[in-house]
Amino acid sequence: MRSIFRLRNPIQDYAWGSPTAIPELLGQPATGEPQAELWMGDHPRAPSAIEIDGAWRPLDAVMRERGDLLLGAVGRQLPFLFKVLAAETALSIQAHPEARDAAAGFAREEAAGIPRDAAERSYRDANAKPEILLALTPFRILRGFRPPGVIARRAAAVGLGVELPEVAGLATPGGLERFVHAALSLEGAQLARVLDRVLERSHEVASSSSEESSSEAPSTDDLDASSAREMLRLAAQYPDDRGVLGPLYLELFDLPPGEAVFTGPAVLHAYLGGLGVELMANSDNVLRGGLTAKHVDAAELTSVLRYEPNAPRLLAPRLEAGGTARRFEAPEAGLVLSDLRLRPGNPLREGGAGVRILLCVEGSARIAVDGLGDDSGLEIARGQSVLVADSAPSYTLEGAGRLFCAEVR
């Protein structure tokens, strides 16, 4: 019985996607349309196809019927969803629910009869969605609240307190929650006045400073040039959108290529631009608060957030096989994303319990299960991916190239 299977993966054409980044990464022709996310997994919204028994079939259907073949005795669904993400413009300011909130929200919307593919649907499954993002190009991110006292001084510096009295109480118990709820609930004439005031100040700061920001720069008490420029960019992409204010109260930073950040549930964030690979729990639950033409539910979003300062959490890789394997782990979520660099004549032996998906982004590799004579192995070229079943106790990769491996431990 084979235990390595080829995959074909769907691409999501969201408007914020890059028309060139994913095709260039995978060595495929561009279509001229936005290509935002390549999905590798069995999420029912966009399952991969798997080549099995000489035919291509939807992976979610195979999992339901023959999950024991791929997962062993555990479940009928992959424990993760693996993506390539290419943001030409900003994604929505958003958070993903905790497990208990996801289960409750999914049940509530099911009972209300909202179709799972409806635009107004917030909970498309009952799962939490912790995630690891590894940058392939410099990747700009808003993630986690700045300290309340810092937010208060920054907001006051741009005159935000004139329209939002919640600014004055930011450092008091519950003050951060009240401020965020108010900022994400702005609309109409009040929103227009706030944006006019903040963007006017942003123009002043941006034009008076030629200093480029550092990706490691700490929060400042006043409006810094980096935040000012980012709000101007966001306003150009999403005019009259309350999410433009995000850089005032969320940490803004650039993730360097080859580095990874972990974002747990209930953490407010927005991916502003770049190319990366993303590993997450098997979920598509997104609660949005702005920077999008999609469904926004600020009340639901603010009800699930953790209201505490949450500076970016960069993951230190664990190096194995002389640096050939760099493993980024989020232990509390069980997610493991491996960056594998193969060199000719230096095979890499991988293995252990659990199903895996591998994606080749440079060169090529040959993968074969160790000690399994009837499994002849497969060649993986750039842009191709395979699923390695739980039944493979160990396997060997040989060649010259770069692959990413997704798994849950």
Short mmCIF file of C-alpha atoms in Angstrom, two decimals:
data_model
loop_
_atom_site.label_atom_id
_atom_site.label_comp_id
_atom_site.label_asym_id
_atom_site.label_seq_id
_atom_site.Cartn_x
_atom_site.Cartn_y
_atom_site.Cartn_z
CA MET A 1 0.00 0.00 0.00
CA ARG A 2 1.40 3.40 -0.97
CA SER A 3 1.83 6.00 1.73
CA ILE A 4 2.93 9.00 -0.36
CA PHE A 5 0.32 10.73 -2.52
CA ARG A 6 0.47 13.65 -4.94
CA LEU A 7 -1.78 16.66 -4.35
CA ARG A 8 -3.32 19.31 -6.57
CA ASN A 9 -4.20 22.45 -4.67
CA PRO A 10 -6.80 25.19 -5.21
CA ILE A 11 -5.94 28.88 -5.33
CA GLN A 12 -8.15 31.53 -3.74
CA ASP A 13 -8.47 34.65 -5.90
CA TYR A 14 -9.23 37.20 -3.17
CA ALA A 15 -8.92 40.81 -4.34
CA TRP A 16 -5.96 41.56 -2.04
CA GLY A 17 -3.82 38.84 -3.63
CA SER A 18 -0.77 39.32 -5.83
CA PRO A 19 -1.14 38.31 -9.50
CA THR A 20 2.51 37.22 -9.70
CA ALA A 21 3.95 36.13 -6.32
CA ILE A 22 2.49 32.62 -6.08
CA PRO A 23 3.07 31.77 -9.78
CA GLU A 24 6.68 32.96 -9.50
CA LEU A 25 7.26 30.94 -6.32
CA LEU A 26 5.83 27.77 -7.83
CA GLY A 27 7.30 28.24 -11.32
CA GLN A 28 3.88 28.43 -12.95
CA PRO A 29 2.40 30.88 -15.47
CA ALA A 30 0.47 33.81 -14.09
CA THR A 31 -3.17 34.19 -15.06
CA GLY A 32 -3.32 37.97 -14.66
CA GLU A 33 -5.83 37.56 -11.82
CA PRO A 34 -5.08 37.99 -8.10
CA GLN A 35 -3.78 34.78 -6.53
CA ALA A 36 -4.06 35.30 -2.78
CA GLU A 37 -3.81 31.88 -1.13
CA LEU A 38 -2.81 28.38 -2.20
CA TRP A 39 -4.64 25.90 0.07
CA MET A 40 -3.19 22.48 0.88
CA GLY A 41 -5.53 20.37 2.95
CA ASP A 42 -9.02 18.95 3.24
CA HIS A 43 -11.02 21.93 4.46
CA PRO A 44 -14.43 21.48 2.79
CA ARG A 45 -14.46 25.05 1.53
CA ALA A 46 -11.53 24.35 -0.84
CA PRO A 47 -10.08 20.84 -0.54
CA SER A 48 -6.99 19.67 -2.37
CA ALA A 49 -7.31 16.79 -4.83
CA ILE A 50 -5.36 13.62 -4.05
CA GLU A 51 -4.14 11.05 -6.56
CA ILE A 52 -5.21 7.70 -5.17
CA ASP A 53 -5.85 4.39 -6.89
CA GLY A 54 -5.03 5.97 -10.24
CA ALA A 55 -7.62 8.75 -10.00
CA TRP A 56 -7.85 12.30 -8.65
CA ARG A 57 -10.44 12.79 -5.90
CA PRO A 58 -11.29 15.57 -3.41
CA LEU A 59 -9.21 15.07 -0.30
CA ASP A 60 -12.08 15.74 2.10
CA ALA A 61 -14.14 12.96 0.50
CA VAL A 62 -11.22 10.54 0.73
CA MET A 63 -10.73 11.47 4.37
CA ARG A 64 -14.38 10.75 5.16
CA GLU A 65 -14.32 7.41 3.41
CA ARG A 66 -10.79 6.18 4.04
CA GLY A 67 -9.33 8.41 6.73
CA ASP A 68 -7.73 5.40 8.41
CA LEU A 69 -5.53 4.95 5.32
CA LEU A 70 -4.04 8.44 5.69
CA LEU A 71 -4.44 9.27 9.36
CA GLY A 72 -4.29 5.90 11.04
CA ALA A 73 -6.97 5.42 13.67
CA VAL A 74 -7.30 9.12 14.49
CA GLY A 75 -10.16 11.10 12.97
CA ARG A 76 -11.46 11.74 9.49
CA GLN A 77 -9.98 15.20 8.98
CA LEU A 78 -6.49 16.62 8.72
CA PRO A 79 -5.41 18.40 11.92
CA PHE A 80 -4.02 21.37 9.97
CA LEU A 81 -4.44 23.59 6.92
CA PHE A 82 -1.31 24.59 5.00
CA LYS A 83 -1.16 27.70 2.78
CA VAL A 84 0.98 29.94 0.65
CA LEU A 85 -0.18 33.52 1.24
CA ALA A 86 0.58 36.40 -1.15
CA ALA A 87 -0.68 39.83 -0.04
CA GLU A 88 -0.41 42.62 -2.62
CA THR A 89 -2.52 44.88 -0.39
CA ALA A 90 -3.61 44.60 3.23
CA LEU A 91 -5.76 41.76 4.47
CA SER A 92 -8.55 42.54 6.90
CA ILE A 93 -7.90 43.55 10.47
CA GLN A 94 -9.08 40.36 12.14
CA ALA A 95 -8.87 37.70 14.81
CA HIS A 96 -9.65 34.01 15.02
CA PRO A 97 -11.80 32.67 17.85
CA GLU A 98 -10.80 30.45 20.73
CA ALA A 99 -12.05 26.86 20.51
CA ARG A 100 -15.01 27.49 22.84
CA ASP A 101 -16.06 30.62 20.94
CA ALA A 102 -15.69 28.86 17.59
CA ALA A 103 -17.87 25.95 18.72
CA ALA A 104 -20.53 28.26 20.13
CA GLY A 105 -20.52 30.58 17.12
CA PHE A 106 -20.66 27.73 14.63
CA ALA A 107 -23.59 26.13 16.45
CA ARG A 108 -25.39 29.48 16.61
CA GLU A 109 -25.04 30.16 12.88
CA GLU A 110 -25.97 26.58 12.01
CA ALA A 111 -29.14 26.91 14.09
CA ALA A 112 -29.91 30.20 12.34
CA GLY A 113 -29.72 28.44 8.99
CA ILE A 114 -26.95 30.66 7.56
CA PRO A 115 -25.34 28.77 4.64
CA ARG A 116 -21.69 27.96 5.35
CA ASP A 117 -20.60 29.72 2.17
CA ALA A 118 -22.73 32.82 2.82
CA ALA A 119 -20.91 36.16 2.72
CA GLU A 120 -22.31 37.10 6.12
CA ARG A 121 -21.13 33.89 7.76
CA SER A 122 -18.47 34.38 10.47
CA TYR A 123 -18.03 30.81 11.75
CA ARG A 124 -17.49 28.36 8.89
CA ASP A 125 -16.41 25.53 11.21
CA ALA A 126 -16.18 24.76 14.92
CA ASN A 127 -12.39 25.00 15.22
CA ALA A 128 -9.89 27.44 16.68
CA LYS A 129 -7.26 28.83 14.31
CA PRO A 130 -3.80 29.37 15.78
CA GLU A 131 -1.27 29.96 13.02
CA ILE A 132 2.41 30.20 12.13
CA LEU A 133 3.49 32.55 9.32
CA LEU A 134 6.98 32.17 7.83
CA ALA A 135 8.09 35.04 5.59
CA LEU A 136 9.51 34.34 2.13
CA THR A 137 9.82 38.06 1.39
CA PRO A 138 9.78 40.94 3.89
CA PHE A 139 6.30 40.69 5.36
CA ARG A 140 4.66 43.67 7.05
CA ILE A 141 2.33 42.85 9.93
CA LEU A 142 0.06 44.51 12.46
CA ARG A 143 -0.24 42.22 15.44
CA GLY A 144 -1.10 42.53 19.13
CA PHE A 145 -2.03 45.55 21.21
CA ARG A 146 0.50 48.13 22.28
CA PRO A 147 0.51 48.90 26.04
CA PRO A 148 -2.59 50.96 26.98
CA GLY A 149 -0.55 53.89 28.25
CA VAL A 150 1.35 54.07 24.96
CA ILE A 151 -1.88 53.88 22.96
CA ALA A 152 -3.35 56.71 25.05
CA ARG A 153 -0.39 59.00 24.38
CA ARG A 154 -0.32 58.17 20.67
CA ALA A 155 -4.08 58.67 20.32
CA ALA A 156 -3.93 61.96 22.19
CA ALA A 157 -1.06 63.12 19.97
CA VAL A 158 -3.29 62.90 16.90
CA GLY A 159 -6.32 64.40 18.62
CA LEU A 160 -8.30 61.19 18.70
CA GLY A 161 -9.63 61.97 22.19
CA VAL A 162 -11.79 64.74 20.74
CA GLU A 163 -14.03 62.14 19.09
CA LEU A 164 -13.35 59.14 21.32
CA PRO A 165 -13.63 59.88 25.04
CA GLU A 166 -12.52 56.30 25.65
CA VAL A 167 -8.95 57.49 25.05
CA ALA A 168 -8.88 59.16 28.47
CA GLY A 169 -9.70 55.89 30.26
CA LEU A 170 -7.32 53.61 28.39
CA ALA A 171 -5.07 52.95 31.38
CA THR A 172 -8.00 52.11 33.69
CA PRO A 173 -9.39 48.57 34.21
CA GLY A 174 -11.35 47.58 31.10
CA GLY A 175 -10.14 50.70 29.32
CA LEU A 176 -8.42 48.90 26.45
CA GLU A 177 -11.54 46.89 25.67
CA ARG A 178 -13.74 50.00 25.68
CA PHE A 179 -11.33 51.87 23.42
CA VAL A 180 -10.94 49.04 20.89
CA HIS A 181 -14.70 48.51 20.74
CA ALA A 182 -15.21 52.22 20.13
CA ALA A 183 -12.46 52.43 17.48
CA LEU A 184 -13.82 49.42 15.58
CA SER A 185 -17.40 50.71 15.81
CA LEU A 186 -16.75 54.11 14.24
CA GLU A 187 -18.97 54.90 11.29
CA GLY A 188 -20.55 57.69 9.30
CA ALA A 189 -19.74 61.32 10.03
CA GLN A 190 -17.83 60.47 13.22
CA LEU A 191 -15.53 58.09 11.33
CA ALA A 192 -14.97 60.72 8.64
CA ARG A 193 -13.98 63.31 11.24
CA VAL A 194 -11.61 60.91 12.97
CA LEU A 195 -9.90 59.89 9.74
CA ASP A 196 -9.58 63.51 8.58
CA ARG A 197 -7.89 64.43 11.86
CA VAL A 198 -5.59 61.38 11.99
CA LEU A 199 -4.59 61.46 8.32
CA GLU A 200 -3.84 65.18 8.47
CA ARG A 201 -1.46 64.51 11.35
CA SER A 202 -0.03 61.50 9.49
CA HIS A 203 0.77 63.69 6.46
CA GLU A 204 2.57 66.15 8.74
CA VAL A 205 4.65 63.44 10.41
CA ALA A 206 5.44 61.59 7.18
CA SER A 207 6.51 64.74 5.33
CA SER A 208 8.66 66.02 8.20
CA SER A 209 10.64 62.82 8.64
CA SER A 210 12.84 61.06 6.13
CA GLU A 211 13.97 58.49 8.69
CA GLU A 212 13.12 54.94 7.68
CA SER A 213 11.62 52.84 10.45
CA SER A 214 13.31 49.72 11.81
CA SER A 215 11.38 46.46 11.91
CA GLU A 216 12.53 46.13 15.49
CA ALA A 217 11.63 49.70 16.55
CA PRO A 218 9.82 49.87 19.90
CA SER A 219 6.47 51.57 20.45
CA THR A 220 6.74 55.36 20.70
CA ASP A 221 4.69 57.81 22.73
CA ASP A 222 3.92 60.05 19.76
CA LEU A 223 2.95 59.13 16.22
CA ASP A 224 6.09 57.71 14.58
CA ALA A 225 6.84 58.07 10.90
CA SER A 226 6.39 54.36 10.17
CA SER A 227 2.87 54.30 11.62
CA ALA A 228 2.00 57.56 9.86
CA ARG A 229 3.11 56.24 6.47
CA GLU A 230 1.28 52.98 7.04
CA MET A 231 -1.99 54.74 7.84
CA LEU A 232 -1.63 56.81 4.68
CA ARG A 233 -1.05 53.62 2.64
CA LEU A 234 -4.02 51.89 4.23
CA ALA A 235 -6.24 54.91 3.60
CA ALA A 236 -5.25 54.81 -0.08
CA GLN A 237 -6.15 51.10 -0.26
CA TYR A 238 -9.29 51.27 1.88
CA PRO A 239 -10.69 54.82 1.95
CA ASP A 240 -13.10 55.67 4.78
CA ASP A 241 -12.28 52.44 6.64
CA ARG A 242 -11.98 52.29 10.43
CA GLY A 243 -9.17 49.73 10.08
CA VAL A 244 -6.89 52.55 8.90
CA LEU A 245 -6.42 53.40 12.60
CA GLY A 246 -4.85 50.00 13.35
CA PRO A 247 -1.22 51.22 13.45
CA LEU A 248 -2.13 53.57 16.31
CA TYR A 249 -2.91 50.75 18.72
CA LEU A 250 -1.43 47.59 17.20
CA GLU A 251 2.27 46.72 16.99
CA LEU A 252 3.65 47.31 13.49
CA PHE A 253 6.68 45.37 12.30
CA ASP A 254 8.40 43.76 9.30
CA LEU A 255 9.04 40.03 9.48
CA PRO A 256 12.36 39.27 7.69
CA PRO A 257 12.56 36.46 5.10
CA GLY A 258 13.17 33.10 6.77
CA GLU A 259 11.70 34.20 10.12
CA ALA A 260 8.34 33.11 11.55
CA VAL A 261 5.76 34.52 13.93
CA PHE A 262 3.05 32.71 15.90
CA THR A 263 -0.41 34.19 16.36
CA GLY A 264 -2.80 32.46 18.71
CA PRO A 265 -6.59 32.76 18.81
CA ALA A 266 -8.21 36.01 20.00
CA VAL A 267 -5.19 38.15 18.95
CA LEU A 268 -6.06 41.12 16.74
CA HIS A 269 -3.85 41.32 13.65
CA ALA A 270 -3.62 42.21 9.97
CA TYR A 271 -1.18 41.06 7.30
CA LEU A 272 -0.29 44.17 5.28
CA GLY A 273 1.88 42.82 2.47
CA GLY A 274 4.31 40.10 1.53
CA LEU A 275 4.72 36.45 0.54
CA GLY A 276 4.86 33.64 3.08
CA VAL A 277 3.86 30.12 4.00
CA GLU A 278 1.27 29.67 6.71
CA LEU A 279 0.41 26.68 8.87
CA MET A 280 -2.72 26.72 10.98
CA ALA A 281 -5.27 24.53 12.64
CA ASN A 282 -7.84 23.24 10.16
CA SER A 283 -10.16 26.22 10.25
CA ASP A 284 -11.43 29.11 8.13
CA ASN A 285 -12.97 31.17 10.93
CA VAL A 286 -12.20 34.85 10.48
CA LEU A 287 -13.84 37.67 12.45
CA ARG A 288 -13.20 40.96 10.65
CA GLY A 289 -13.19 44.54 11.86
CA GLY A 290 -12.05 46.53 8.82
CA LEU A 291 -9.68 46.81 5.83
CA THR A 292 -11.94 44.61 3.74
CA ALA A 293 -14.92 44.56 1.44
CA LYS A 294 -16.02 41.31 3.10
CA HIS A 295 -18.42 40.87 5.99
CA VAL A 296 -17.46 42.94 9.06
CA ASP A 297 -18.85 42.13 12.49
CA ALA A 298 -17.09 44.44 14.93
CA ALA A 299 -19.36 43.45 17.82
CA GLU A 300 -18.57 39.75 17.44
CA LEU A 301 -14.89 40.44 16.87
CA THR A 302 -14.49 42.59 19.97
CA SER A 303 -16.37 40.03 22.07
CA VAL A 304 -13.70 37.33 21.50
CA LEU A 305 -10.47 39.34 21.79
CA ARG A 306 -7.88 39.07 24.54
CA TYR A 307 -7.37 42.58 25.87
CA GLU A 308 -3.75 42.59 26.89
CA PRO A 309 -0.53 43.90 25.34
CA ASN A 310 0.73 41.24 22.96
CA ALA A 311 4.03 42.06 21.31
CA PRO A 312 5.06 40.03 18.25
CA ARG A 313 6.18 36.53 19.16
CA LEU A 314 8.96 35.46 16.84
CA LEU A 315 9.70 31.75 16.83
CA ALA A 316 13.30 30.60 17.24
CA PRO A 317 13.88 27.65 14.91
CA ARG A 318 15.22 24.35 16.15
CA LEU A 319 18.09 23.35 13.86
CA GLU A 320 18.57 19.72 12.86
CA ALA A 321 20.69 17.75 10.37
CA GLY A 322 23.44 20.34 10.33
CA GLY A 323 21.03 23.15 9.60
CA THR A 324 19.37 21.34 6.71
CA ALA A 325 16.11 21.35 8.69
CA ARG A 326 14.84 24.46 10.49
CA ARG A 327 11.76 23.66 12.55
CA PHE A 328 9.40 26.35 13.80
CA GLU A 329 7.16 25.04 16.57
CA ALA A 330 4.19 26.39 18.49
CA PRO A 331 4.00 23.82 21.30
CA GLU A 332 0.67 24.93 22.76
CA ALA A 333 -0.95 24.54 19.33
CA GLY A 334 1.05 21.47 18.26
CA LEU A 335 1.98 23.13 14.96
CA VAL A 336 5.36 22.36 13.38
CA LEU A 337 6.48 24.09 10.16
CA SER A 338 9.81 22.86 8.80
CA ASP A 339 12.00 24.69 6.29
CA LEU A 340 14.10 22.01 4.57
CA ARG A 341 17.16 22.84 2.42
CA LEU A 342 18.41 19.77 0.55
CA ARG A 343 21.94 19.43 -0.77
CA PRO A 344 23.13 16.88 -3.35
CA GLY A 345 24.57 13.76 -1.77
CA ASN A 346 23.21 14.67 1.67
CA PRO A 347 19.89 12.82 2.16
CA LEU A 348 17.55 13.97 4.90
CA ARG A 349 15.70 11.32 6.90
CA GLU A 350 12.36 12.42 8.34
CA GLY A 351 9.66 10.60 10.22
CA GLY A 352 7.57 10.02 13.30
CA ALA A 353 3.86 9.67 13.90
CA GLY A 354 1.42 11.89 12.08
CA VAL A 355 0.37 12.91 8.59
CA ARG A 356 2.42 15.55 6.72
CA ILE A 357 2.19 17.73 3.62
CA LEU A 358 5.36 18.79 1.79
CA LEU A 359 5.61 21.58 -0.77
CA CYS A 360 8.64 22.10 -3.02
CA VAL A 361 9.43 25.75 -3.83
CA GLU A 362 12.98 25.43 -5.23
CA GLY A 363 14.78 22.71 -7.19
CA SER A 364 13.46 19.19 -6.80
CA ALA A 365 13.58 16.19 -4.49
CA ARG A 366 12.87 12.50 -4.41
CA ILE A 367 10.87 11.15 -1.49
CA ALA A 368 10.69 7.47 -0.55
CA VAL A 369 9.45 5.61 2.49
CA ASP A 370 12.26 3.79 4.25
CA GLY A 371 12.23 0.00 4.11
CA LEU A 372 9.10 -0.26 2.00
CA GLY A 373 9.95 -2.16 -1.11
CA ASP A 374 6.61 -1.74 -2.87
CA ASP A 375 6.67 2.03 -2.38
CA SER A 376 8.85 3.25 -5.24
CA GLY A 377 8.81 6.85 -4.07
CA LEU A 378 7.99 10.02 -5.96
CA GLU A 379 9.82 12.90 -7.59
CA ILE A 380 8.70 16.30 -6.33
CA ALA A 381 9.42 19.21 -8.66
CA ARG A 382 9.13 22.90 -7.91
CA GLY A 383 5.49 23.82 -7.33
CA GLN A 384 4.44 20.25 -6.49
CA SER A 385 3.24 18.89 -3.17
CA VAL A 386 2.66 15.49 -1.60
CA LEU A 387 0.85 14.07 1.39
CA VAL A 388 2.78 11.57 3.51
CA ALA A 389 0.40 9.28 5.38
CA ASP A 390 0.67 8.43 9.05
CA SER A 391 1.47 4.85 7.98
CA ALA A 392 4.95 5.94 6.80
CA PRO A 393 7.20 5.36 9.83
CA SER A 394 10.05 7.30 8.22
CA TYR A 395 11.02 8.56 4.79
CA THR A 396 14.06 9.99 3.04
CA LEU A 397 14.37 13.14 0.95
CA GLU A 398 17.20 13.46 -1.58
CA GLY A 399 18.02 16.13 -4.12
CA ALA A 400 18.81 19.82 -4.34
CA GLY A 401 16.02 22.17 -3.39
CA ARG A 402 13.89 23.77 -0.73
CA LEU A 403 10.74 22.24 0.70
CA PHE A 404 8.33 23.18 3.46
CA CYS A 405 6.76 20.49 5.62
CA ALA A 406 3.56 20.94 7.64
CA GLU A 407 2.55 18.71 10.53
CA VAL A 408 0.97 18.64 13.97
CA ARG A 409 2.63 16.88 16.90
#
